[in-house]
Amino acid sequence: MNGPTEEQPREQPSSPFEGALIRLRAREPEDEQLLFTWFNDPEVTEFLGGERYPISRATQREFLARPGPNYESAGFAVETLADRRLIGGVDLRTSDPANRSATLGIAIGDKTCWDGGYGTDTMRTVCRFGFEVMNLHRIQLTTSAANLRARRVYEKVGFREEGILRDDRFTRGRYFDTVVMGLLEGELR
Amino acid sequence: MVARRSPFEGDLVRLRAHESEDIPIAHSWFNDAEVRQYLGRQYPFSIAAVRERAMGQPEYKHALFAVETLLDGRLIGDVGLFAAYPEARAATLGIQIGDKSCWDGGYGTDTMRTVCRFGFEMMNLHRIELDVYAENARARHVYEKIGFRLEGCRRDAIFKYGRYHDLLVMALLEGELR
């Protein structure tokens, strides 16, 4: 042992899966119907990355059958703490573990939860999971420059804007810039 | 200014991926009682088993390298960082210098330093752990010299040559490599 071995009062361990409003859990086959509905709702998918075409039930089922969550693909269903209602999903994906870097994706599919702090709490909870459980050094994401609500949330929890990809995405008849944002360990608020 | 030193090279040795030409040589080492004395496995190795172990592309979960001399590119052993956990940033080290003419010539020490440097600088590890037979004084001396600390003893953990042997657990944290 190094130095004095004075007994430190132990902090009450809070669940690494839980925030103030939501809980992260593994995805289940029973989630299919809600996810299928959300990912075919253009209002939900407007600012998501790849969801340009309608998706089939089979595609949705296949997605839910993937292994995980694990270090390579830490994907979660998001449910409310109050009544365990499924409201969305969030993912941290890593490629080369030496970099300790993950890419974050989030969707709050339940529109009654928009503007209620659920997205912010989901972001904080998954980032805390990334740093405290996965031992990540960096979490990055991209979002449409037009997605002002999301950008405000990301900045609020500590993400910094790192770059703009001009005319990166074409949808609904025009091009949109993509904003690259990053959060390093120690920066989560 | 960080020296632009090859992450694969030490003073005496170079780490590289295995090639199929290495298999017969590695196979002879794996079946040599003197080389095997302090290694884990006890049953004879087939050519196929040696090939299967060696021929995977080195990657995070199984970073196994052939060790060759810098001087003449001669294969002298192998070394690996295995079963790395990205959450703990910890891996387990295994080494063998199969070419007995290289024993006591600093090749083991240089191989250890080179692979540990690779682990810290290229794989971003925090901890490198190994097991060593308690009676393997030569190896323990090398590990201690480069910074490994003794952390514990797994009593009677191995049965070999008709009796039990203690295994010592040693580990090196980032910043401790000498």
GROMACS .gro file of C-alpha atoms in nm:
model
  367
    1MET     CA    1   0.000   0.000   0.000
    2ASN     CA    2   0.115   0.354  -0.067
    3GLY     CA    3   0.068   0.637   0.178
    4PRO     CA    4  -0.173   0.654   0.470
    5THR     CA    5  -0.445   0.392   0.468
    6GLU     CA    6  -0.711   0.608   0.630
    7GLU     CA    7  -1.056   0.463   0.581
    8GLN     CA    8  -1.251   0.671   0.329
    9PRO     CA    9  -1.628   0.692   0.368
   10ARG     CA   10  -1.764   0.490   0.077
   11GLU     CA   11  -1.984   0.671  -0.163
   12GLN     CA   12  -2.321   0.510  -0.211
   13PRO     CA   13  -2.276   0.336  -0.547
   14SER     CA   14  -2.538   0.465  -0.786
   15SER     CA   15  -2.646   0.231  -1.063
   16PRO     CA   16  -2.438   0.287  -1.377
   17PHE     CA   17  -2.757   0.224  -1.576
   18GLU     CA   18  -2.974   0.490  -1.416
   19GLY     CA   19  -3.006   0.864  -1.445
   20ALA     CA   20  -3.256   1.098  -1.279
   21LEU     CA   21  -3.543   1.014  -1.516
   22ILE     CA   22  -3.441   0.712  -1.720
   23ARG     CA   23  -3.278   0.370  -1.708
   24LEU     CA   24  -3.065   0.200  -1.974
   25ARG     CA   25  -3.140  -0.167  -2.030
   26ALA     CA   26  -3.059  -0.429  -2.294
   27ARG     CA   27  -3.288  -0.433  -2.596
   28GLU     CA   28  -3.548  -0.711  -2.608
   29PRO     CA   29  -3.746  -0.868  -2.893
   30GLU     CA   30  -4.063  -0.722  -2.737
   31ASP     CA   31  -3.935  -0.373  -2.824
   32GLU     CA   32  -3.993  -0.442  -3.192
   33GLN     CA   33  -4.337  -0.284  -3.234
   34LEU     CA   34  -4.247   0.052  -3.081
   35LEU     CA   35  -3.914   0.077  -3.260
   36PHE     CA   36  -4.080  -0.021  -3.587
   37THR     CA   37  -4.331   0.260  -3.540
   38TRP     CA   38  -4.070   0.520  -3.446
   39PHE     CA   39  -3.823   0.440  -3.721
   40ASN     CA   40  -4.100   0.471  -3.980
   41ASP     CA   41  -4.203   0.810  -3.842
   42PRO     CA   42  -4.032   1.086  -4.046
   43GLU     CA   43  -4.072   1.327  -3.760
   44VAL     CA   44  -3.862   1.097  -3.540
   45THR     CA   45  -3.605   1.015  -3.806
   46GLU     CA   46  -3.574   1.367  -3.950
   47PHE     CA   47  -3.232   1.430  -3.795
   48LEU     CA   48  -3.104   1.074  -3.764
   49GLY     CA   49  -2.817   0.959  -3.977
   50GLY     CA   50  -2.916   0.681  -4.211
   51GLU     CA   51  -3.290   0.642  -4.173
   52ARG     CA   52  -3.388   0.768  -4.515
   53TYR     CA   53  -3.603   0.477  -4.632
   54PRO     CA   54  -3.891   0.307  -4.459
   55ILE     CA   55  -3.778   0.000  -4.267
   56SER     CA   56  -3.941  -0.342  -4.261
   57ARG     CA   57  -4.038  -0.545  -3.958
   58ALA     CA   58  -3.773  -0.797  -4.059
   59THR     CA   59  -3.502  -0.529  -4.057
   60GLN     CA   60  -3.619  -0.410  -3.717
   61ARG     CA   61  -3.624  -0.767  -3.582
   62GLU     CA   62  -3.275  -0.832  -3.717
   63PHE     CA   63  -3.148  -0.519  -3.543
   64LEU     CA   64  -3.293  -0.638  -3.212
   65ALA     CA   65  -3.142  -0.985  -3.256
   66ARG     CA   66  -2.785  -0.850  -3.267
   67PRO     CA   67  -2.562  -0.951  -2.976
   68GLY     CA   68  -2.488  -0.700  -2.707
   69PRO     CA   69  -2.465  -0.471  -2.533
   70ASN     CA   70  -2.088  -0.520  -2.525
   71TYR     CA   71  -1.774  -0.310  -2.566
   72GLU     CA   72  -1.791  -0.311  -2.946
   73SER     CA   73  -2.157  -0.214  -2.956
   74ALA     CA   74  -2.305  -0.081  -2.634
   75GLY     CA   75  -2.664  -0.031  -2.743
   76PHE     CA   76  -2.948   0.020  -2.496
   77ALA     CA   77  -3.320   0.062  -2.477
   78VAL     CA   78  -3.413   0.373  -2.278
   79GLU     CA   79  -3.706   0.343  -2.037
   80THR     CA   80  -3.854   0.583  -1.785
   81LEU     CA   81  -3.765   0.525  -1.421
   82ALA     CA   82  -4.118   0.624  -1.318
   83ASP     CA   83  -4.315   0.362  -1.510
   84ARG     CA   84  -4.060   0.158  -1.707
   85ARG     CA   85  -4.202   0.280  -2.036
   86LEU     CA   86  -3.979   0.239  -2.344
   87ILE     CA   87  -3.913   0.585  -2.487
   88GLY     CA   88  -3.606   0.548  -2.711
   89GLY     CA   89  -3.263   0.404  -2.768
   90VAL     CA   90  -2.899   0.503  -2.742
   91ASP     CA   91  -2.574   0.345  -2.866
   92LEU     CA   92  -2.201   0.375  -2.808
   93ARG     CA   93  -2.000   0.207  -3.082
   94THR     CA   94  -1.626   0.148  -3.068
   95SER     CA   95  -1.390   0.022  -3.336
   96ASP     CA   96  -1.027   0.011  -3.219
   97PRO     CA   97  -1.013  -0.030  -2.838
   98ALA     CA   98  -0.666   0.128  -2.823
   99ASN     CA   99  -0.824   0.464  -2.905
  100ARG     CA  100  -1.077   0.446  -2.617
  101SER     CA  101  -1.313   0.637  -2.841
  102ALA     CA  102  -1.680   0.573  -2.916
  103THR     CA  103  -1.942   0.717  -3.149
  104LEU     CA  104  -2.275   0.800  -2.988
  105GLY     CA  105  -2.619   0.775  -3.145
  106ILE     CA  106  -2.947   0.859  -2.974
  107ALA     CA  107  -3.316   0.867  -3.058
  108ILE     CA  108  -3.604   0.956  -2.828
  109GLY     CA  109  -3.888   0.797  -3.022
  110ASP     CA  110  -4.170   0.875  -2.781
  111LYS     CA  111  -4.270   1.227  -2.877
  112THR     CA  112  -4.452   1.288  -2.549
  113CYS     CA  113  -4.104   1.282  -2.393
  114TRP     CA  114  -3.958   1.550  -2.615
  115ASP     CA  115  -3.862   1.867  -2.431
  116GLY     CA  116  -3.909   1.695  -2.096
  117GLY     CA  117  -3.544   1.648  -2.005
  118TYR     CA  118  -3.540   1.283  -2.108
  119GLY     CA  119  -3.290   1.334  -2.389
  120THR     CA  120  -3.055   1.529  -2.162
  121ASP     CA  121  -3.079   1.265  -1.890
  122THR     CA  122  -3.023   0.985  -2.143
  123MET     CA  123  -2.713   1.164  -2.277
  124ARG     CA  124  -2.569   1.213  -1.928
  125THR     CA  125  -2.643   0.854  -1.828
  126VAL     CA  126  -2.493   0.692  -2.137
  127CYS     CA  127  -2.185   0.917  -2.128
  128ARG     CA  128  -2.132   0.834  -1.761
  129PHE     CA  129  -2.164   0.466  -1.856
  130GLY     CA  130  -1.907   0.520  -2.132
  131PHE     CA  131  -1.654   0.680  -1.899
  132GLU     CA  132  -1.713   0.483  -1.579
  133VAL     CA  133  -1.790   0.136  -1.712
  134MET     CA  134  -1.625   0.126  -2.055
  135ASN     CA  135  -1.331   0.347  -1.952
  136LEU     CA  136  -1.360   0.559  -2.265
  137HIS     CA  137  -1.148   0.868  -2.323
  138ARG     CA  138  -1.359   1.028  -2.597
  139ILE     CA  139  -1.721   1.020  -2.708
  140GLN     CA  140  -1.811   1.179  -3.038
  141LEU     CA  141  -2.127   1.233  -3.235
  142THR     CA  142  -2.251   1.402  -3.545
  143THR     CA  143  -2.579   1.584  -3.586
  144SER     CA  144  -2.749   1.794  -3.846
  145ALA     CA  145  -2.662   2.162  -3.810
  146ALA     CA  146  -3.037   2.223  -3.835
  147ASN     CA  147  -3.104   2.013  -3.523
  148LEU     CA  148  -3.080   2.307  -3.284
  149ARG     CA  149  -3.260   2.135  -2.998
  150ALA     CA  150  -3.015   1.845  -2.996
  151ARG     CA  151  -2.709   2.070  -3.030
  152ARG     CA  152  -2.821   2.268  -2.727
  153VAL     CA  153  -2.854   1.946  -2.524
  154TYR     CA  154  -2.514   1.818  -2.634
  155GLU     CA  155  -2.347   2.146  -2.543
  156LYS     CA  156  -2.527   2.156  -2.209
  157VAL     CA  157  -2.381   1.818  -2.107
  158GLY     CA  158  -2.031   1.924  -2.214
  159PHE     CA  159  -1.988   1.834  -2.581
  160ARG     CA  160  -1.782   2.080  -2.784
  161GLU     CA  161  -1.829   2.159  -3.147
  162GLU     CA  162  -1.520   2.037  -3.333
  163GLY     CA  163  -1.604   2.089  -3.695
  164ILE     CA  164  -1.861   2.137  -3.968
  165LEU     CA  165  -1.901   1.904  -4.262
  166ARG     CA  166  -2.050   2.133  -4.526
  167ASP     CA  167  -2.347   2.004  -4.730
  168ASP     CA  168  -2.284   1.661  -4.580
  169ARG     CA  169  -2.638   1.529  -4.593
  170PHE     CA  170  -2.912   1.563  -4.853
  171THR     CA  171  -3.269   1.520  -4.736
  172ARG     CA  172  -3.609   1.673  -4.804
  173GLY     CA  173  -3.485   1.841  -5.119
  174ARG     CA  174  -3.176   2.018  -4.991
  175TYR     CA  175  -2.833   1.984  -4.838
  176PHE     CA  176  -2.760   2.020  -4.468
  177ASP     CA  177  -2.433   2.075  -4.284
  178THR     CA  178  -2.329   1.816  -4.027
  179VAL     CA  179  -2.177   1.923  -3.696
  180VAL     CA  180  -1.906   1.704  -3.538
  181MET     CA  181  -1.905   1.722  -3.158
  182GLY     CA  182  -1.680   1.560  -2.900
  183LEU     CA  183  -1.669   1.506  -2.523
  184LEU     CA  184  -1.348   1.401  -2.346
  185GLU     CA  185  -1.325   1.228  -2.009
  186GLY     CA  186  -1.363   1.480  -1.728
  187GLU     CA  187  -1.578   1.714  -1.938
  188LEU     CA  188  -1.923   1.566  -1.870
  189ARG     CA  189  -2.153   1.807  -1.690
  190MET     CA  190   0.991   1.574  -2.893
  191VAL     CA  191   0.905   1.206  -2.900
  192ALA     CA  192   1.168   0.991  -3.066
  193ARG     CA  193   1.045   0.848  -3.395
  194ARG     CA  194   1.143   0.500  -3.293
  195SER     CA  195   0.975   0.201  -3.457
  196PRO     CA  196   0.713   0.060  -3.220
  197PHE     CA  197   0.817  -0.288  -3.334
  198GLU     CA  198   1.189  -0.260  -3.261
  199GLY     CA  199   1.410  -0.276  -2.956
  200ASP     CA  200   1.791  -0.269  -2.939
  201LEU     CA  201   1.835  -0.634  -3.037
  202VAL     CA  202   1.501  -0.762  -3.163
  203ARG     CA  203   1.209  -0.681  -3.387
  204LEU     CA  204   0.846  -0.791  -3.344
  205ARG     CA  205   0.664  -0.901  -3.658
  206ALA     CA  206   0.364  -1.113  -3.756
  207HIS     CA  207   0.426  -1.485  -3.798
  208GLU     CA  208   0.478  -1.630  -4.145
  209SER     CA  209   0.424  -1.990  -4.249
  210GLU     CA  210   0.802  -2.044  -4.271
  211ASP     CA  211   0.817  -1.997  -3.892
  212ILE     CA  212   0.596  -2.294  -3.818
  213PRO     CA  213   0.852  -2.578  -3.835
  214ILE     CA  214   1.096  -2.384  -3.616
  215ALA     CA  215   0.828  -2.290  -3.365
  216HIS     CA  216   0.710  -2.650  -3.368
  217SER     CA  217   1.056  -2.774  -3.271
  218TRP     CA  218   1.067  -2.528  -2.978
  219PHE     CA  219   0.721  -2.623  -2.860
  220ASN     CA  220   0.832  -2.984  -2.831
  221ASP     CA  221   1.170  -2.916  -2.670
  222ALA     CA  222   1.157  -3.009  -2.301
  223GLU     CA  223   1.417  -2.751  -2.205
  224VAL     CA  224   1.230  -2.469  -2.378
  225ARG     CA  225   0.898  -2.591  -2.241
  226GLN     CA  226   1.022  -2.630  -1.885
  227TYR     CA  227   0.861  -2.314  -1.752
  228LEU     CA  228   0.583  -2.271  -2.005
  229GLY     CA  229   0.220  -2.354  -1.949
  230ARG     CA  230   0.116  -2.632  -2.181
  231GLN     CA  231   0.226  -2.986  -2.111
  232TYR     CA  232   0.109  -3.198  -2.402
  233PRO     CA  233   0.305  -3.229  -2.725
  234PHE     CA  234   0.206  -2.980  -2.993
  235SER     CA  235   0.108  -3.084  -3.344
  236ILE     CA  236   0.220  -2.883  -3.645
  237ALA     CA  237  -0.144  -2.784  -3.696
  238ALA     CA  238  -0.177  -2.661  -3.336
  239VAL     CA  239   0.139  -2.450  -3.370
  240ARG     CA  240   0.013  -2.307  -3.697
  241GLU     CA  241  -0.329  -2.225  -3.556
  242ARG     CA  242  -0.175  -2.048  -3.258
  243ALA     CA  243   0.072  -1.846  -3.462
  244MET     CA  244  -0.096  -1.756  -3.788
  245GLY     CA  245  -0.377  -1.524  -3.679
  246GLN     CA  246  -0.331  -1.158  -3.764
  247PRO     CA  247  -0.208  -0.984  -3.445
  248GLU     CA  248  -0.492  -0.779  -3.298
  249TYR     CA  249  -0.607  -0.629  -2.970
  250LYS     CA  250  -0.740  -0.952  -2.818
  251HIS     CA  251  -0.453  -1.168  -2.941
  252ALA     CA  252  -0.138  -0.965  -3.010
  253LEU     CA  253   0.109  -1.248  -3.074
  254PHE     CA  254   0.437  -1.163  -3.246
  255ALA     CA  255   0.731  -1.352  -3.388
  256VAL     CA  256   1.060  -1.223  -3.242
  257GLU     CA  257   1.356  -1.191  -3.477
  258THR     CA  258   1.704  -1.051  -3.431
  259LEU     CA  259   1.761  -0.702  -3.570
  260LEU     CA  260   2.107  -0.808  -3.684
  261ASP     CA  261   2.020  -1.094  -3.918
  262GLY     CA  262   1.642  -1.135  -3.913
  263ARG     CA  263   1.666  -1.475  -3.746
  264LEU     CA  264   1.356  -1.605  -3.567
  265ILE     CA  265   1.442  -1.661  -3.201
  266GLY     CA  266   1.109  -1.680  -3.020
  267ASP     CA  267   0.765  -1.536  -2.978
  268VAL     CA  268   0.588  -1.301  -2.741
  269GLY     CA  269   0.229  -1.194  -2.701
  270LEU     CA  270  -0.020  -0.979  -2.514
  271PHE     CA  271  -0.333  -1.184  -2.473
  272ALA     CA  272  -0.695  -1.150  -2.366
  273ALA     CA  273  -0.683  -0.772  -2.336
  274TYR     CA  274  -0.984  -0.613  -2.166
  275PRO     CA  275  -1.049  -0.263  -2.299
  276GLU     CA  276  -1.242  -0.161  -1.986
  277ALA     CA  277  -0.953  -0.241  -1.750
  278ARG     CA  278  -0.696  -0.181  -2.026
  279ALA     CA  279  -0.522  -0.495  -1.900
  280ALA     CA  280  -0.356  -0.782  -2.086
  281THR     CA  281  -0.164  -1.100  -2.002
  282LEU     CA  282   0.189  -1.142  -2.135
  283GLY     CA  283   0.349  -1.464  -2.256
  284ILE     CA  284   0.703  -1.504  -2.388
  285GLN     CA  285   0.937  -1.774  -2.503
  286ILE     CA  286   1.288  -1.746  -2.639
  287GLY     CA  287   1.308  -2.076  -2.825
  288ASP     CA  288   1.656  -2.030  -2.970
  289LYS     CA  289   1.879  -2.145  -2.686
  290SER     CA  290   2.185  -1.975  -2.832
  291CYS     CA  291   2.009  -1.648  -2.742
  292TRP     CA  292   1.958  -1.733  -2.378
  293ASP     CA  293   2.144  -1.503  -2.138
  294GLY     CA  294   2.229  -1.265  -2.421
  295GLY     CA  295   1.983  -0.987  -2.336
  296TYR     CA  296   1.732  -1.097  -2.599
  297GLY     CA  297   1.465  -1.185  -2.346
  298THR     CA  298   1.504  -0.851  -2.169
  299ASP     CA  299   1.492  -0.658  -2.495
  300THR     CA  300   1.190  -0.857  -2.614
  301MET     CA  301   1.009  -0.785  -2.288
  302ARG     CA  302   1.085  -0.413  -2.306
  303THR     CA  303   0.981  -0.396  -2.670
  304VAL     CA  304   0.650  -0.576  -2.627
  305CYS     CA  305   0.562  -0.379  -2.311
  306ARG     CA  306   0.639  -0.054  -2.490
  307PHE     CA  307   0.415  -0.173  -2.773
  308GLY     CA  308   0.142  -0.253  -2.520
  309PHE     CA  309   0.154   0.091  -2.362
  310GLU     CA  310   0.224   0.308  -2.665
  311MET     CA  311   0.030   0.128  -2.936
  312MET     CA  312  -0.244  -0.063  -2.752
  313ASN     CA  313  -0.293   0.200  -2.481
  314LEU     CA  314  -0.280  -0.059  -2.203
  315HIS     CA  315  -0.277   0.036  -1.835
  316ARG     CA  316  -0.165  -0.298  -1.690
  317ILE     CA  317   0.040  -0.592  -1.819
  318GLU     CA  318   0.028  -0.907  -1.610
  319LEU     CA  319   0.213  -1.237  -1.625
  320ASP     CA  320   0.254  -1.565  -1.440
  321VAL     CA  321   0.601  -1.703  -1.370
  322TYR     CA  322   0.710  -2.026  -1.205
  323ALA     CA  323   0.844  -1.945  -0.858
  324GLU     CA  324   1.163  -2.142  -0.932
  325ASN     CA  325   1.226  -1.963  -1.266
  326ALA     CA  326   1.481  -1.726  -1.115
  327ARG     CA  327   1.624  -1.610  -1.448
  328ALA     CA  328   1.288  -1.494  -1.578
  329ARG     CA  329   1.190  -1.330  -1.248
  330HIS     CA  330   1.514  -1.136  -1.252
  331VAL     CA  331   1.441  -1.006  -1.603
  332TYR     CA  332   1.082  -0.909  -1.518
  333GLU     CA  333   1.189  -0.726  -1.203
  334LYS     CA  334   1.469  -0.551  -1.387
  335ILE     CA  335   1.233  -0.391  -1.636
  336GLY     CA  336   0.983  -0.287  -1.370
  337PHE     CA  337   0.741  -0.573  -1.303
  338ARG     CA  338   0.637  -0.603  -0.938
  339LEU     CA  339   0.555  -0.919  -0.753
  340GLU     CA  340   0.188  -0.909  -0.656
  341GLY     CA  341   0.114  -1.253  -0.526
  342CYS     CA  342   0.170  -1.624  -0.525
  343ARG     CA  343  -0.076  -1.881  -0.658
  344ARG     CA  344   0.029  -2.177  -0.448
  345ASP     CA  345   0.049  -2.522  -0.611
  346ALA     CA  346  -0.119  -2.372  -0.919
  347ILE     CA  347   0.060  -2.599  -1.166
  348PHE     CA  348   0.122  -2.974  -1.160
  349LYS     CA  349   0.415  -3.065  -1.378
  350TYR     CA  350   0.692  -3.325  -1.373
  351GLY     CA  351   0.515  -3.514  -1.097
  352ARG     CA  352   0.478  -3.233  -0.846
  353TYR     CA  353   0.309  -2.903  -0.778
  354HIS     CA  354   0.466  -2.566  -0.850
  355ASP     CA  355   0.384  -2.219  -0.722
  356LEU     CA  356   0.303  -1.952  -0.980
  357LEU     CA  357   0.393  -1.594  -0.903
  358VAL     CA  358   0.174  -1.315  -1.034
  359MET     CA  359   0.372  -1.012  -1.152
  360ALA     CA  360   0.247  -0.697  -1.316
  361LEU     CA  361   0.365  -0.372  -1.469
  362LEU     CA  362   0.149  -0.057  -1.477
  363GLU     CA  363   0.180   0.223  -1.730
  364GLY     CA  364   0.468   0.453  -1.640
  365GLU     CA  365   0.662   0.178  -1.463
  366LEU     CA  366   0.856   0.030  -1.758
  367ARG     CA  367   1.231   0.068  -1.719
   0.00000   0.00000   0.00000
